[in-house]
Coordinates of N, CA and C in Angstrom, one line a residue:
X1 N 0.8 -1.2 0.0 CA 0.0 0.0 0.0 C 0.9 1.2 0.0
X2 N 0.6 2.2 -0.9 CA 1.3 3.4 -0.9 C 1.1 4.3 0.3
X3 N 2.1 4.9 0.7 CA 2.0 5.8 1.9 C 1.5 7.1 1.4
X4 N 0.7 7.8 2.2 CA 0.2 9.1 1.8 C 0.7 10.1 2.9
X5 N 0.7 11.4 2.5 CA 1.1 12.4 3.4 C 0.0 12.7 4.4
X6 N 0.5 13.0 5.6 CA -0.5 13.4 6.7 C -1.0 14.8 6.5
X7 N -2.4 14.9 6.5 CA -3.0 16.1 6.3 C -3.9 16.5 7.5
X8 N -3.3 17.3 8.4 CA -4.0 17.6 9.7 C -5.3 18.4 9.5
X9 N -5.3 19.2 8.4 CA -6.6 20.0 8.2 C -7.8 19.1 8.0
X10 N -7.6 18.0 7.2 CA -8.6 17.1 6.9 C -9.0 16.3 8.2
X11 N -8.0 16.0 9.0 CA -8.3 15.3 10.3 C -9.2 16.2 11.2
X12 N -8.8 17.4 11.3 CA -9.6 18.3 12.2 C -11.0 18.5 11.6
X13 N -11.1 18.7 10.3 CA -12.5 18.8 9.7 C -13.3 17.6 9.9
X14 N -12.7 16.4 9.8 CA -13.5 15.2 10.1 C -13.9 15.1 11.5
X15 N -13.0 15.5 12.4 CA -13.4 15.4 13.9 C -14.5 16.4 14.2
X16 N -14.4 17.6 13.6 CA -15.5 18.6 13.9 C -16.8 18.1 13.4
X17 N -16.8 17.5 12.2 CA -18.1 17.0 11.7 C -18.6 15.8 12.5
X18 N -17.7 15.0 12.9 CA -18.0 13.8 13.8 C -18.6 14.3 15.1
X19 N -18.0 15.4 15.7 CA -18.6 15.9 16.9 C -20.0 16.5 16.7
X20 N -20.2 17.2 15.6 CA -21.5 17.7 15.3 C -22.5 16.6 15.1
X21 N -22.1 15.5 14.5 CA -23.0 14.4 14.3 C -23.4 13.8 15.6
X22 N -22.4 13.6 16.5 CA -22.6 13.1 17.8 C -23.5 14.0 18.7
X23 N -23.4 15.3 18.5 CA -24.3 16.2 19.2 C -25.7 16.0 18.8
X24 N -25.9 15.9 17.5 CA -27.3 15.7 16.9 C -27.8 14.4 17.3
X25 N -27.0 13.3 17.4 CA -27.4 12.0 17.8 C -27.8 12.0 19.2
X26 N -27.0 12.7 20.1 CA -27.4 12.8 21.5 C -28.7 13.6 21.7
X27 N -28.9 14.6 20.9 CA -30.1 15.4 20.9 C -31.3 14.5 20.4
X28 N -31.1 13.7 19.4 CA -32.2 12.9 18.9 C -32.6 11.8 19.9
X29 N -31.7 11.3 20.7 CA -32.0 10.2 21.6 C -32.5 10.8 23.0
X30 N -32.4 12.1 23.1 CA -33.0 12.8 24.3 C -32.0 12.9 25.4
X31 N -30.7 12.6 25.2 CA -29.7 12.7 26.2 C -29.3 14.1 26.5
X32 N -29.3 15.0 25.5 CA -29.0 16.4 25.7 C -30.0 17.2 25.0
X33 N -30.0 18.5 25.3 CA -30.9 19.4 24.5 C -30.0 20.4 23.8
X34 N -29.4 20.0 22.7 CA -28.5 20.9 22.0 C -29.3 21.7 21.0
X35 N -29.3 23.0 21.1 CA -30.0 23.8 20.1 C -29.2 23.8 18.8
X36 N -30.0 23.9 17.7 CA -29.3 23.8 16.3 C -28.3 24.9 16.1
X37 N -28.6 26.1 16.7 CA -27.7 27.2 16.4 C -26.4 27.1 17.2
X38 N -26.3 26.1 18.1 CA -25.0 25.9 18.8 C -24.0 25.1 17.9
X39 N -24.5 24.3 17.0 CA -23.7 23.5 16.2 C -23.0 24.3 15.0
X40 N -23.7 25.3 14.6 CA -23.2 26.2 13.4 C -21.9 26.9 13.8
X41 N -21.8 27.6 14.9 CA -20.5 28.2 15.3 C -19.4 27.2 15.5
X42 N -19.8 26.0 16.1 CA -18.8 24.9 16.3 C -18.3 24.5 15.0
X43 N -19.1 24.3 14.0 CA -18.7 23.8 12.7 C -17.8 24.9 12.0
X44 N -18.3 26.1 12.0 CA -17.5 27.2 11.3 C -16.2 27.4 12.0
X45 N -16.1 27.4 13.3 CA -14.9 27.5 14.0 C -14.0 26.3 13.8
X46 N -14.5 25.1 13.7 CA -13.7 24.0 13.4 C -13.1 24.0 12.0
X47 N -14.0 24.4 11.0 CA -13.5 24.5 9.6 C -12.4 25.6 9.5
X48 N -12.5 26.7 10.3 CA -11.5 27.7 10.3 C -10.2 27.2 10.8
X49 N -10.3 26.4 11.9 CA -9.1 25.8 12.5 C -8.5 24.8 11.5
X50 N -9.3 24.0 10.8 CA -8.8 23.1 9.9 C -8.1 23.8 8.7
X51 N -8.7 24.9 8.3 CA -8.1 25.6 7.2 C -6.7 26.2 7.6
X52 N -6.6 26.7 8.8 CA -5.3 27.2 9.3 C -4.3 26.1 9.4
X53 N -4.7 24.9 9.9 CA -3.8 23.8 10.0 C -3.4 23.3 8.7
X54 N -4.3 23.3 7.7 CA -3.9 22.9 6.3 C -2.9 23.9 5.7
X55 N -3.1 25.2 5.9 CA -2.2 26.2 5.4 C -0.8 26.1 6.0
X56 N -0.8 25.9 7.3 CA 0.5 25.7 8.0 C 1.2 24.5 7.5
X57 N 0.5 23.4 7.4 CA 1.2 22.1 7.0 C 1.6 22.2 5.5
X58 N 0.9 22.9 4.7 CA 1.3 23.1 3.3 C 2.6 24.0 3.2
X59 N 2.6 25.0 4.0 CA 3.8 25.9 4.0 C 5.0 25.2 4.5
X60 N 4.9 24.3 5.5 CA 6.0 23.5 6.0 C 6.5 22.6 5.0
X61 N 5.5 21.9 4.3 CA 5.9 20.9 3.3 C 6.6 21.6 2.1
X62 N 6.1 22.8 1.7 CA 6.7 23.5 0.6 C 8.1 24.0 0.9
X63 N 8.3 24.4 2.2 CA 9.6 24.9 2.6 C 10.6 23.7 2.6
X64 N 10.1 22.5 3.1 CA 11.0 21.4 3.1 C 11.4 21.0 1.7
X65 N 10.4 21.0 0.7 CA 10.7 20.7 -0.7 C 11.8 21.6 -1.2
X66 N 11.6 22.9 -1.0 CA 12.5 23.9 -1.5 C 13.9 23.7 -0.9
X67 N 14.0 23.4 0.4 CA 15.3 23.2 1.0 C 16.0 22.0 0.5
X68 N 15.2 20.9 0.3 CA 15.8 19.7 -0.2 C 16.3 19.8 -1.7
X69 N 15.5 20.6 -2.5 CA 15.9 20.7 -3.9 C 17.1 21.7 -4.0
X70 N 17.2 22.7 -3.1 CA 18.3 23.6 -3.0 C 19.6 22.9 -2.6
X71 N 19.5 22.0 -1.6 CA 20.7 21.3 -1.2 C 21.1 20.2 -2.2
X72 N 20.2 19.7 -3.0 CA 20.6 18.7 -4.0 C 21.2 19.4 -5.2
X73 N 20.9 20.7 -5.4 CA 21.5 21.4 -6.6 C 23.0 21.7 -6.4
X74 N 23.4 21.8 -5.1 CA 24.8 22.2 -4.9 C 25.8 21.1 -5.3

């Protein structure tokens, strides 16, 4: 199996959506009383955090590629 690169932004986005789904599931079973408008800021905040993590990891990977290509050119 081919290895793939770790993408923390996708991990965070998946965890945020999973948390939102669990909140709605708990609300449907009657365990909690989560208002619908509480999930929207949670989702938007989580997607913002995921975007920042994705941008940072992309910048780090790009910098590493540039450094390795610069060192191999010498």
